[in-house]
Amino acid sequence: MTSAHAVQTPSSRVPFYLSVLVVFHIAIVIASNYLVQLPITLLGYHSTWGAFSFPFIFLATDLTVRLIGKVEARRVITRAMLPALLVSYVVGVLFHEGHFNGWEALQSFNSFVFRIALASFAAYVLGQLLDIQVFDRIRQQSHAWWLAPAAASVFGQVLDTAAFFSIAFWHSSDAFMAANWMEIAMVDYVIKLAVSLLLFVPAYGVVLATIVRTMRMPTEPATTAA
């Protein structure tokens, strides 16, 4: 794997990467807001399909901080959060309860879907900002490539999960989610954390190593590789 300080993205490519990341973040938030409406049962515990999609954002954010910097990573969050809120609401209304409801569904305000979109907005901003702070602090203090993304996932996702489920489903009009949101939140966090630590942290290392090999200059000192 690479060391914690091996490469930085050329400044000429930063605007392009930021645009790609904004689109990616919005897409994952929209997908997760839809999938969180679809409950599943794992080993007798209630969860949702959204637990498997949202960790993608943490992978993208950690790579952004590592390659471009935390200021630019925060810029991605700032640019993505409002479009994600609006488009998530529209998609959530059109496909509420897992099927297409027709364009006429947008003619009436859906408070349940809006609450999910608003909860996602708050959780996304809080979770990602904490993830950025934890990741950047640890990567500057440790050369272990896996420590920063692992720690950032632990702290960022617990805040994200707690904020989302409490805002979205506490005293919800959905009787099932209102009765089970705390259990679902705990299981959701465990799943997201397991997915992140077992799949996305290794994926972070692989992607970062690939980028480093691609961008490494011929004159770069050999000590930049672990």
Coordinates of N, CA and C in Angstrom, one line a residue:
M1 N 0.8 -1.2 0.0 CA 0.0 0.0 0.0 C 0.9 1.3 0.0
T2 N 0.2 2.4 -0.1 CA 1.0 3.7 -0.1 C 1.2 4.2 1.3
S3 N 2.1 5.1 1.4 CA 2.3 5.8 2.6 C 1.2 6.9 2.7
A4 N 1.0 7.5 3.9 CA 0.0 8.5 4.1 C 0.2 9.8 3.4
H5 N 1.4 10.0 2.9 CA 1.7 11.3 2.3 C 2.4 11.2 0.9
A6 N 1.9 10.3 0.1 CA 2.6 9.9 -1.1 C 2.4 10.8 -2.3
V7 N 1.2 11.4 -2.4 CA 0.9 12.1 -3.7 C -0.2 13.2 -3.4
Q8 N -0.2 14.2 -4.3 CA -1.2 15.2 -4.3 C -1.6 15.4 -5.7
T9 N -2.9 15.6 -5.9 CA -3.5 15.8 -7.2 C -3.0 17.1 -7.8
P10 N -2.6 17.1 -9.1 CA -2.2 18.4 -9.8 C -3.4 19.4 -9.7
S11 N -3.1 20.6 -9.4 CA -4.1 21.6 -9.2 C -4.9 21.8 -10.5
S12 N -4.4 21.6 -11.6 CA -5.1 21.8 -12.9 C -6.3 20.8 -13.0
R13 N -6.2 19.7 -12.3 CA -7.3 18.7 -12.4 C -8.3 18.8 -11.3
V14 N -8.1 19.6 -10.3 CA -9.0 19.7 -9.1 C -10.4 20.1 -9.5
P15 N -10.6 21.1 -10.4 CA -12.0 21.5 -10.7 C -12.8 20.3 -11.3
F16 N -12.1 19.5 -12.2 CA -12.8 18.4 -12.8 C -13.2 17.3 -11.8
Y17 N -12.2 17.0 -10.9 CA -12.5 16.0 -9.9 C -13.6 16.5 -8.9
L18 N -13.6 17.7 -8.6 CA -14.6 18.3 -7.7 C -16.0 18.1 -8.3
S19 N -16.1 18.4 -9.6 CA -17.4 18.2 -10.3 C -17.9 16.8 -10.3
V20 N -16.9 15.9 -10.6 CA -17.3 14.5 -10.6 C -17.7 14.0 -9.2
L21 N -17.0 14.5 -8.2 CA -17.4 14.1 -6.8 C -18.7 14.6 -6.4
V22 N -19.0 15.9 -6.7 CA -20.3 16.4 -6.4 C -21.5 15.6 -7.0
V23 N -21.3 15.2 -8.3 CA -22.3 14.4 -8.9 C -22.4 13.0 -8.2
F24 N -21.3 12.5 -7.9 CA -21.3 11.2 -7.2 C -22.0 11.2 -5.9
H25 N -21.7 12.2 -5.1 CA -22.3 12.4 -3.8 C -23.8 12.5 -3.9
I26 N -24.3 13.4 -4.8 CA -25.7 13.6 -5.0 C -26.4 12.2 -5.4
A27 N -25.7 11.5 -6.3 CA -26.3 10.2 -6.7 C -26.4 9.2 -5.6
I28 N -25.4 9.1 -4.7 CA -25.5 8.2 -3.6 C -26.5 8.6 -2.6
V29 N -26.6 9.9 -2.3 CA -27.6 10.4 -1.3 C -29.0 10.1 -1.9
I30 N -29.2 10.3 -3.1 CA -30.6 10.0 -3.7 C -30.9 8.5 -3.6
A31 N -29.9 7.7 -4.0 CA -30.1 6.3 -4.0 C -30.4 5.8 -2.5
S32 N -29.6 6.3 -1.6 CA -29.7 5.9 -0.2 C -31.1 6.3 0.4
N33 N -31.5 7.5 0.0 CA -32.8 8.0 0.5 C -34.0 7.1 0.0
Y34 N -33.8 6.6 -1.2 CA -34.8 5.7 -1.7 C -34.7 4.3 -1.0
L35 N -33.5 3.8 -0.9 CA -33.3 2.5 -0.4 C -33.6 2.4 1.1
V36 N -33.6 3.5 1.8 CA -33.9 3.4 3.2 C -35.4 3.2 3.5
Q37 N -36.2 3.4 2.5 CA -37.6 3.2 2.6 C -37.9 1.7 2.4
L38 N -36.9 0.9 2.0 CA -37.2 -0.5 1.8 C -36.5 -1.4 2.9
P39 N -37.3 -1.8 3.8 CA -36.8 -2.6 5.0 C -36.4 -4.0 4.6
I40 N -35.4 -4.5 5.3 CA -35.0 -5.9 5.1 C -34.8 -6.5 6.5
T41 N -34.7 -7.8 6.6 CA -34.4 -8.4 7.9 C -33.2 -9.3 7.8
L42 N -32.2 -9.0 8.6 CA -30.9 -9.8 8.6 C -30.8 -10.4 10.0
L43 N -30.7 -11.8 9.9 CA -30.5 -12.5 11.2 C -31.5 -12.1 12.2
G44 N -32.7 -11.8 11.8 CA -33.8 -11.5 12.7 C -33.8 -10.0 13.1
Y45 N -32.9 -9.2 12.6 CA -32.9 -7.8 13.0 C -33.4 -7.0 11.8
H46 N -34.1 -5.9 12.1 CA -34.6 -5.0 11.0 C -33.5 -4.0 10.6
S47 N -33.4 -3.8 9.3 CA -32.5 -2.9 8.7 C -33.1 -2.4 7.4
T48 N -32.3 -1.6 6.6 CA -32.8 -1.2 5.3 C -31.7 -1.4 4.3
W49 N -32.1 -1.3 3.0 CA -31.1 -1.5 1.9 C -30.1 -0.3 1.9
G50 N -30.5 0.8 2.4 CA -29.7 2.0 2.4 C -28.4 1.8 3.1
A51 N -28.3 0.8 4.0 CA -27.1 0.6 4.8 C -25.9 0.1 3.9
F52 N -26.3 -0.4 2.7 CA -25.3 -0.9 1.8 C -24.8 0.1 0.8
S53 N -25.5 1.1 0.6 CA -25.2 2.1 -0.4 C -24.4 3.3 0.1
F54 N -24.8 3.8 1.3 CA -24.2 5.1 1.8 C -22.7 5.0 2.1
P55 N -22.1 3.9 2.5 CA -20.7 3.9 2.7 C -19.9 4.3 1.5
F56 N -20.4 4.3 0.3 CA -19.7 4.7 -0.9 C -19.3 6.2 -0.7
I57 N -20.1 7.0 0.0 CA -19.8 8.4 0.1 C -18.6 8.6 1.0
F58 N -18.5 7.8 2.1 CA -17.3 7.9 3.0 C -16.0 7.6 2.2
L59 N -16.1 6.6 1.4 CA -14.9 6.2 0.6 C -14.5 7.4 -0.3
A60 N -15.5 8.0 -1.0 CA -15.2 9.1 -1.9 C -14.6 10.3 -1.1
T61 N -15.2 10.6 0.0 CA -14.8 11.7 0.9 C -13.4 11.5 1.3
D62 N -13.1 10.4 1.8 CA -11.7 10.1 2.3 C -10.7 10.2 1.2
L63 N -11.0 9.7 0.1 CA -10.0 9.9 -1.1 C -9.9 11.3 -1.5
T64 N -11.0 12.1 -1.4 CA -11.0 13.5 -1.7 C -10.0 14.3 -0.7
V65 N -10.2 14.0 0.6 CA -9.3 14.6 1.6 C -7.9 14.3 1.3
R66 N -7.6 13.0 1.0 CA -6.3 12.5 0.9 C -5.6 13.1 -0.4
L67 N -6.3 13.2 -1.5 CA -5.7 13.6 -2.7 C -5.8 15.1 -3.0
I68 N -6.9 15.8 -2.5 CA -7.1 17.2 -2.9 C -7.0 18.1 -1.6
G69 N -7.4 17.6 -0.5 CA -7.4 18.4 0.7 C -8.7 18.6 1.4
K70 N -8.8 18.9 2.7 CA -10.0 18.9 3.4 C -10.8 20.2 3.0
V71 N -10.2 21.2 2.6 CA -10.9 22.4 2.2 C -11.8 22.1 0.9
E72 N -11.2 21.4 0.0 CA -11.9 21.0 -1.2 C -13.0 20.0 -0.9
A73 N -12.7 19.1 0.0 CA -13.7 18.1 0.4 C -14.9 18.8 1.0
R74 N -14.7 19.8 1.8 CA -15.8 20.5 2.4 C -16.6 21.3 1.3
R75 N -15.8 21.7 0.2 CA -16.5 22.4 -0.9 C -17.4 21.4 -1.6
V76 N -17.0 20.1 -1.7 CA -17.9 19.1 -2.3 C -19.2 19.0 -1.5
I77 N -19.1 18.9 -0.2 CA -20.3 18.8 0.6 C -21.2 20.0 0.4
T78 N -20.6 21.2 0.4 CA -21.4 22.4 0.3 C -22.1 22.5 -1.1
R79 N -21.5 22.0 -2.1 CA -22.1 22.1 -3.4 C -23.2 20.9 -3.6
A80 N -23.0 19.8 -2.9 CA -23.9 18.7 -3.1 C -25.1 18.7 -2.2
M81 N -25.1 19.4 -1.1 CA -26.1 19.2 -0.1 C -27.5 19.7 -0.5
L82 N -27.6 20.9 -1.1 CA -28.9 21.4 -1.4 C -29.5 20.6 -2.7
P83 N -28.7 20.4 -3.7 CA -29.2 19.6 -4.8 C -29.7 18.3 -4.4
A84 N -28.9 17.6 -3.5 CA -29.2 16.3 -3.0 C -30.5 16.3 -2.3
L85 N -30.8 17.4 -1.5 CA -32.0 17.5 -0.7 C -33.2 17.6 -1.7
L86 N -33.1 18.5 -2.7 CA -34.2 18.7 -3.6 C -34.5 17.5 -4.4
V87 N -33.5 16.9 -5.0 CA -33.7 15.8 -5.9 C -34.1 14.6 -5.2
S88 N -33.6 14.4 -3.9 CA -34.0 13.3 -3.1 C -35.5 13.3 -2.8
Y89 N -36.0 14.5 -2.6 CA -37.4 14.7 -2.3 C -38.3 14.3 -3.5
V90 N -37.8 14.8 -4.7 CA -38.6 14.5 -5.9 C -38.6 13.0 -6.2
V91 N -37.4 12.4 -6.1 CA -37.3 10.9 -6.4 C -38.1 10.1 -5.4
G92 N -38.0 10.6 -4.1 CA -38.7 9.9 -3.0 C -40.2 9.9 -3.2
V93 N -40.7 11.0 -3.7 CA -42.1 11.1 -3.9 C -42.6 10.3 -5.1
L94 N -41.8 10.4 -6.2 CA -42.1 9.6 -7.4 C -42.1 8.1 -7.2
F95 N -41.2 7.6 -6.3 CA -41.0 6.2 -6.1 C -41.3 5.8 -4.7
H96 N -42.2 6.5 -4.0 CA -42.5 6.2 -2.6 C -43.0 4.8 -2.5
E97 N -42.5 4.0 -1.5 CA -42.9 2.7 -1.2 C -42.5 1.7 -2.3
G98 N -41.5 2.1 -3.1 CA -40.9 1.1 -4.0 C -41.5 1.0 -5.4
H99 N -42.4 1.9 -5.7 CA -43.0 1.8 -7.1 C -43.3 3.2 -7.6
F100 N -43.4 3.4 -8.9 CA -43.6 4.7 -9.5 C -45.0 5.1 -9.3
N101 N -45.1 6.3 -8.7 CA -46.4 6.9 -8.4 C -47.0 7.9 -9.4
G102 N -46.3 8.1 -10.5 CA -46.8 9.0 -11.5 C -46.4 10.5 -11.2
W103 N -46.2 11.3 -12.2 CA -45.8 12.7 -12.0 C -46.8 13.5 -11.2
E104 N -48.1 13.1 -11.2 CA -49.1 13.8 -10.4 C -48.8 13.8 -8.9
A105 N -48.0 12.8 -8.5 CA -47.7 12.7 -7.0 C -46.9 13.9 -6.6
L106 N -46.3 14.7 -7.5 CA -45.5 15.9 -7.1 C -46.5 17.0 -6.8
Q107 N -47.7 16.9 -7.2 CA -48.7 18.0 -7.0 C -49.1 18.2 -5.6
S108 N -48.9 17.2 -4.7 CA -49.2 17.4 -3.3 C -47.9 17.1 -2.5
F109 N -47.8 17.9 -1.4 CA -46.6 17.8 -0.5 C -46.6 16.5 0.3
N110 N -45.5 15.7 0.2 CA -45.4 14.5 1.0 C -44.5 14.7 2.2
S111 N -45.1 14.9 3.4 CA -44.4 15.3 4.5 C -43.4 14.1 5.0
F112 N -43.9 12.9 4.7 CA -43.0 11.7 5.1 C -41.8 11.7 4.3
V113 N -41.9 11.8 3.0 CA -40.7 11.8 2.2 C -39.8 13.0 2.4
F114 N -40.4 14.2 2.6 CA -39.6 15.4 2.9 C -38.9 15.3 4.2
R115 N -39.5 14.6 5.2 CA -38.8 14.4 6.5 C -37.5 13.5 6.3
I116 N -37.7 12.5 5.4 CA -36.5 11.7 5.1 C -35.4 12.5 4.4
A117 N -35.8 13.3 3.4 CA -34.9 14.1 2.7 C -34.2 15.1 3.6
L118 N -35.0 15.7 4.5 CA -34.4 16.7 5.4 C -33.4 16.0 6.4
A119 N -33.8 14.8 6.9 CA -33.0 14.0 7.8 C -31.7 13.6 7.1
S120 N -31.8 13.2 5.8 CA -30.6 12.9 5.1 C -29.7 14.1 4.9
F121 N -30.3 15.2 4.7 CA -29.5 16.5 4.5 C -28.7 16.8 5.8
A122 N -29.3 16.7 6.9 CA -28.7 17.0 8.2 C -27.6 15.9 8.5
A123 N -28.0 14.7 8.3 CA -27.0 13.6 8.6 C -25.8 13.6 7.6
Y124 N -26.1 13.9 6.4 CA -25.0 14.0 5.4 C -24.0 15.1 5.7
V125 N -24.5 16.2 6.1 CA -23.6 17.4 6.4 C -22.8 17.1 7.6
L126 N -23.5 16.7 8.7 CA -22.8 16.4 10.0 C -21.8 15.3 9.9
G127 N -22.3 14.2 9.3 CA -21.4 13.0 9.2 C -20.2 13.2 8.3
Q128 N -20.4 13.9 7.2 CA -19.3 14.1 6.3 C -18.3 15.1 6.9
L129 N -18.8 16.1 7.5 CA -17.8 17.1 8.1 C -17.0 16.5 9.2
L130 N -17.6 15.6 10.0 CA -16.9 14.9 11.1 C -15.9 13.9 10.4
D131 N -16.3 13.2 9.4 CA -15.4 12.3 8.7 C -14.2 13.0 8.2
I132 N -14.4 14.2 7.6 CA -13.3 15.0 7.0 C -12.3 15.4 8.1
Q133 N -12.9 15.9 9.2 CA -12.0 16.3 10.3 C -11.2 15.2 10.9
V134 N -11.9 14.1 11.2 CA -11.2 12.9 11.8 C -10.1 12.4 10.9
F135 N -10.5 12.2 9.6 CA -9.6 11.6 8.6 C -8.4 12.5 8.5
D136 N -8.6 13.8 8.3 CA -7.4 14.7 8.1 C -6.5 14.7 9.3
R137 N -7.1 14.8 10.5 CA -6.2 14.8 11.7 C -5.4 13.5 11.8
I138 N -6.0 12.4 11.6 CA -5.3 11.1 11.8 C -4.2 10.9 10.7
R139 N -4.6 11.2 9.5 CA -3.6 11.0 8.4 C -2.4 11.8 8.5
Q140 N -2.5 13.0 9.2 CA -1.3 13.8 9.4 C -0.4 13.3 10.5
Q141 N -1.0 12.4 11.4 CA -0.3 11.9 12.5 C 0.2 10.5 12.4
S142 N -0.3 9.8 11.4 CA 0.0 8.4 11.2 C 0.3 8.1 9.8
H143 N 1.3 7.2 9.6 CA 1.7 6.8 8.2 C 1.0 5.4 7.8
A144 N 0.2 4.9 8.8 CA -0.6 3.7 8.5 C -1.8 4.0 7.5
W145 N -1.8 3.6 6.3 CA -2.7 4.0 5.3 C -4.2 3.7 5.7
W146 N -4.4 2.7 6.5 CA -5.7 2.2 6.8 C -6.3 2.9 8.1
L147 N -5.5 3.5 8.9 CA -6.0 4.1 10.2 C -7.0 5.2 10.0
A148 N -6.6 6.2 9.1 CA -7.5 7.4 9.0 C -8.9 7.0 8.4
P149 N -9.0 6.2 7.3 CA -10.3 5.9 6.8 C -11.1 5.0 7.8
A150 N -10.4 4.2 8.5 CA -11.1 3.3 9.5 C -11.7 4.2 10.6
A151 N -10.9 5.0 11.2 CA -11.4 5.9 12.3 C -12.5 6.9 11.8
A152 N -12.3 7.4 10.7 CA -13.3 8.4 10.1 C -14.6 7.7 9.9
S153 N -14.6 6.4 9.5 CA -15.8 5.7 9.3 C -16.5 5.4 10.6
V154 N -15.8 5.0 11.6 CA -16.3 4.7 13.0 C -17.1 6.0 13.5
F155 N -16.4 7.1 13.5 CA -17.0 8.3 14.1 C -18.0 9.0 13.1
G156 N -17.7 9.1 11.8 CA -18.6 9.8 10.9 C -19.9 9.1 10.7
Q157 N -19.8 7.7 10.7 CA -21.1 7.0 10.4 C -22.0 6.9 11.6
V158 N -21.4 6.9 12.8 CA -22.2 6.9 14.0 C -23.0 8.2 14.1
L159 N -22.4 9.3 13.8 CA -23.1 10.6 13.8 C -24.2 10.7 12.7
D160 N -23.8 10.2 11.5 CA -24.7 10.2 10.4 C -25.9 9.4 10.7
T161 N -25.7 8.2 11.2 CA -26.8 7.2 11.4 C -27.7 7.8 12.5
A162 N -27.2 8.3 13.6 CA -28.0 8.8 14.7 C -28.8 10.0 14.3
A163 N -28.2 10.9 13.5 CA -28.9 12.1 13.1 C -30.0 11.7 12.1
F164 N -29.7 10.8 11.2 CA -30.7 10.5 10.2 C -31.9 9.8 10.8
F165 N -31.7 8.8 11.5 CA -32.9 8.0 12.0 C -33.7 8.7 13.0
S166 N -33.0 9.5 13.9 CA -33.8 10.3 14.9 C -34.6 11.4 14.2
I167 N -34.1 12.1 13.2 CA -34.8 13.1 12.6 C -35.9 12.5 11.7
A168 N -35.6 11.5 11.0 CA -36.5 10.9 10.0 C -37.7 10.1 10.6
F169 N -37.5 9.4 11.7 CA -38.5 8.4 12.1 C -38.9 8.5 13.5
W170 N -38.4 9.4 14.3 CA -38.9 9.6 15.7 C -40.4 10.2 15.6
H171 N -41.3 9.4 16.2 CA -42.7 9.8 16.0 C -43.2 9.9 14.6
S172 N -42.7 9.0 13.8 CA -43.0 9.1 12.3 C -44.5 8.6 12.1
S173 N -45.0 9.1 10.9 CA -46.3 8.6 10.5 C -46.3 7.2 10.1
D174 N -45.1 6.7 9.7 CA -45.0 5.2 9.4 C -44.9 4.5 10.7
A175 N -45.9 3.7 11.0 CA -46.0 3.0 12.3 C -44.8 2.0 12.5
F176 N -44.5 1.3 11.4 CA -43.4 0.3 11.6 C -42.1 1.0 11.9
M177 N -41.7 2.1 11.1 CA -40.5 2.8 11.4 C -40.5 3.5 12.7
A178 N -41.6 4.1 13.1 CA -41.7 4.8 14.4 C -41.5 3.8 15.6
A179 N -41.9 2.6 15.4 CA -41.8 1.6 16.5 C -40.4 0.9 16.5
N180 N -39.7 0.9 15.3 CA -38.5 0.1 15.2 C -37.2 0.9 14.8
W181 N -37.3 2.3 14.8 CA -36.2 3.0 14.2 C -34.9 2.9 15.0
M182 N -35.0 2.8 16.4 CA -33.8 2.7 17.1 C -33.1 1.3 16.8
E183 N -33.9 0.3 16.8 CA -33.3 -1.0 16.4 C -32.7 -1.0 15.0
I184 N -33.5 -0.4 14.1 CA -33.0 -0.3 12.7 C -31.7 0.5 12.6
A185 N -31.7 1.6 13.4 CA -30.5 2.5 13.4 C -29.3 1.8 13.8
M186 N -29.4 1.0 14.9 CA -28.3 0.3 15.5 C -27.8 -0.8 14.5
V187 N -28.7 -1.5 13.9 CA -28.3 -2.6 12.9 C -27.8 -1.9 11.7
D188 N -28.4 -0.8 11.3 CA -27.9 -0.1 10.1 C -26.4 0.4 10.3
Y189 N -26.1 0.9 11.5 CA -24.8 1.3 11.8 C -23.8 0.2 11.8
V190 N -24.2 -0.9 12.4 CA -23.3 -2.1 12.4 C -23.0 -2.6 11.0
I191 N -24.1 -2.6 10.1 CA -23.9 -3.0 8.7 C -23.0 -2.1 8.0
K192 N -23.3 -0.8 8.1 CA -22.4 0.2 7.4 C -21.0 0.2 7.9
L193 N -20.8 0.0 9.2 CA -19.4 0.0 9.7 C -18.7 -1.3 9.2
A194 N -19.4 -2.4 9.2 CA -18.8 -3.7 8.7 C -18.5 -3.6 7.2
V195 N -19.4 -3.0 6.4 CA -19.2 -2.8 5.0 C -18.0 -1.9 4.8
S196 N -17.9 -0.8 5.6 CA -16.8 0.1 5.4 C -15.5 -0.5 5.8
L197 N -15.4 -1.2 6.9 CA -14.1 -1.7 7.4 C -13.7 -2.9 6.6
L198 N -14.6 -3.7 6.2 CA -14.2 -5.0 5.5 C -14.1 -4.8 4.0
L199 N -14.8 -3.8 3.4 CA -14.8 -3.7 2.0 C -14.2 -2.3 1.5
F200 N -14.7 -1.2 2.1 CA -14.3 0.1 1.6 C -13.0 0.6 2.1
V201 N -12.6 0.2 3.3 CA -11.2 0.6 3.7 C -10.2 -0.1 2.8
P202 N -10.3 -1.4 2.6 CA -9.4 -2.0 1.7 C -9.5 -1.4 0.3
A203 N -10.7 -1.1 -0.2 CA -10.9 -0.5 -1.5 C -10.2 0.9 -1.5
Y204 N -10.3 1.6 -0.4 CA -9.6 2.9 -0.3 C -8.1 2.7 -0.6
G205 N -7.5 1.7 0.1 CA -6.1 1.4 -0.1 C -5.7 1.0 -1.5
V206 N -6.6 0.2 -2.2 CA -6.3 -0.2 -3.5 C -6.4 0.9 -4.5
V207 N -7.5 1.7 -4.4 CA -7.7 2.9 -5.3 C -6.6 3.9 -5.1
L208 N -6.2 4.2 -3.8 CA -5.2 5.2 -3.6 C -3.8 4.7 -4.1
A209 N -3.5 3.4 -4.0 CA -2.3 2.8 -4.5 C -2.2 2.9 -6.0
T210 N -3.4 2.7 -6.7 CA -3.5 2.8 -8.1 C -3.3 4.2 -8.6
I211 N -3.9 5.2 -7.9 CA -3.7 6.6 -8.3 C -2.3 7.0 -8.1
V212 N -1.7 6.6 -7.0 CA -0.3 6.9 -6.7 C 0.6 6.4 -7.8
R213 N 0.4 5.2 -8.2 CA 1.2 4.6 -9.3 C 1.0 5.3 -10.6
T214 N -0.2 5.7 -10.9 CA -0.5 6.4 -12.1 C 0.1 7.8 -12.2
M215 N 0.1 8.5 -11.0 CA 0.5 9.9 -11.0 C 1.9 10.1 -10.6
R216 N 2.6 9.1 -10.1 CA 4.0 9.2 -9.6 C 4.9 9.7 -10.7
M217 N 5.7 10.7 -10.4 CA 6.7 11.3 -11.3 C 7.9 10.4 -11.3
P218 N 8.6 10.2 -12.5 CA 9.8 9.4 -12.5 C 10.9 9.8 -11.6
T219 N 10.9 11.1 -11.2 CA 12.0 11.6 -10.3 C 11.6 11.5 -8.9
E220 N 10.4 11.0 -8.5 CA 10.0 11.0 -7.2 C 10.9 10.0 -6.3
P221 N 11.3 10.4 -5.1 CA 12.1 9.5 -4.3 C 11.5 8.2 -4.0
A222 N 12.2 7.2 -4.0 CA 11.7 5.8 -3.7 C 11.0 5.7 -2.3
T223 N 11.4 6.6 -1.4 CA 10.8 6.5 -0.1 C 9.4 6.9 0.0
T224 N 8.8 7.3 -1.1 CA 7.3 7.7 -1.0 C 6.5 6.5 -1.1
A225 N 7.0 5.3 -1.4 CA 6.2 4.1 -1.4 C 6.5 3.3 -0.1
A226 N 5.5 2.6 0.4 CA 5.7 1.9 1.7 C 6.5 0.6 1.4

